[in-house]
Amino acid sequence: MTRAALAMVENIDDNVGRLLGMLDELHLAENTIVLFFCDNGPNSFRWNGGMKGRKGSVDEGGVRSPLLVRWPGKIPAARKIETISQAIDLLPTLADLAGVDIPGDRPLDGISVKPLLLGAPTADWPDRFLFQHWNNQVGVRSQQYRLDAEGKLFDMTTDPGQTRDVSSERPE
């Protein structure tokens, strides 16, 4: 990593720390949901956790992004959720966490992942298909599989780097 990149990481770290510290100091932390996330994928060829693709692709390395959620007293610290979700889930989740009704005349594609954040077992969570579209490419992701823009199928539980096409083994 370059010095400039490390400086940006340090700057973000310092300022997020200042924000969280101020929420604690003002006794607002337990009533404030803080999200930390970023856009997805590096925009050049550099380390991306061994995932295929980068920003501008519909492969895992181009769409996966971290999401950190802090809500002391409600969401346990260090909880790690492997269940897939997408940006379309942010509005229904935040509305659900805040107890705000979403008007019924505008259907949403996303779903609330509040139960997962609060500790519901992920094994009971229904599988779903998440679609990515970018620059005339389409990708589809379920919890276990990713179908890429070339029609190759990857088992993401055993091959998160998308190195082995299993479409001939899983034609269904």
GROMACS .gro file of N, CA, C and O in nm, residues 7 16 20 63 68 70 105 163:
model
   32
    7ALA      N    1  -0.227   0.686   0.461
    7ALA     CA    2  -0.267   0.811   0.525
    7ALA      C    3  -0.419   0.828   0.518
    7ALA      O    4  -0.481   0.874   0.614
   16VAL      N    5  -1.357   0.847   1.221
   16VAL     CA    6  -1.464   0.758   1.270
   16VAL      C    7  -1.451   0.743   1.421
   16VAL      O    8  -1.551   0.749   1.494
   20LEU      N    9  -1.744   0.834   1.691
   20LEU     CA   10  -1.795   0.738   1.789
   20LEU      C   11  -1.767   0.787   1.932
   20LEU      O   12  -1.852   0.772   2.021
   63VAL      N   13  -1.823  -0.642  -0.653
   63VAL     CA   14  -1.947  -0.604  -0.587
   63VAL      C   15  -1.945  -0.620  -0.435
   63VAL      O   16  -2.024  -0.557  -0.367
   68LEU      N   17  -2.019  -0.232   0.834
   68LEU     CA   18  -2.006  -0.241   0.979
   68LEU      C   19  -2.121  -0.162   1.039
   68LEU      O   20  -2.150  -0.050   0.995
   70ARG      N   21  -2.292  -0.036   1.408
   70ARG     CA   22  -2.271  -0.018   1.553
   70ARG      C   23  -2.399   0.037   1.614
   70ARG      O   24  -2.451   0.141   1.572
  105ASP      N   25  -4.736   0.202  -0.072
  105ASP     CA   26  -4.764   0.225  -0.213
  105ASP      C   27  -4.639   0.222  -0.300
  105ASP      O   28  -4.646   0.234  -0.420
  163THR      N   29  -1.261  -1.956  -0.920
  163THR     CA   30  -1.158  -2.015  -1.005
  163THR      C   31  -1.204  -2.140  -1.079
  163THR      O   32  -1.141  -2.180  -1.175
   0.00000   0.00000   0.00000
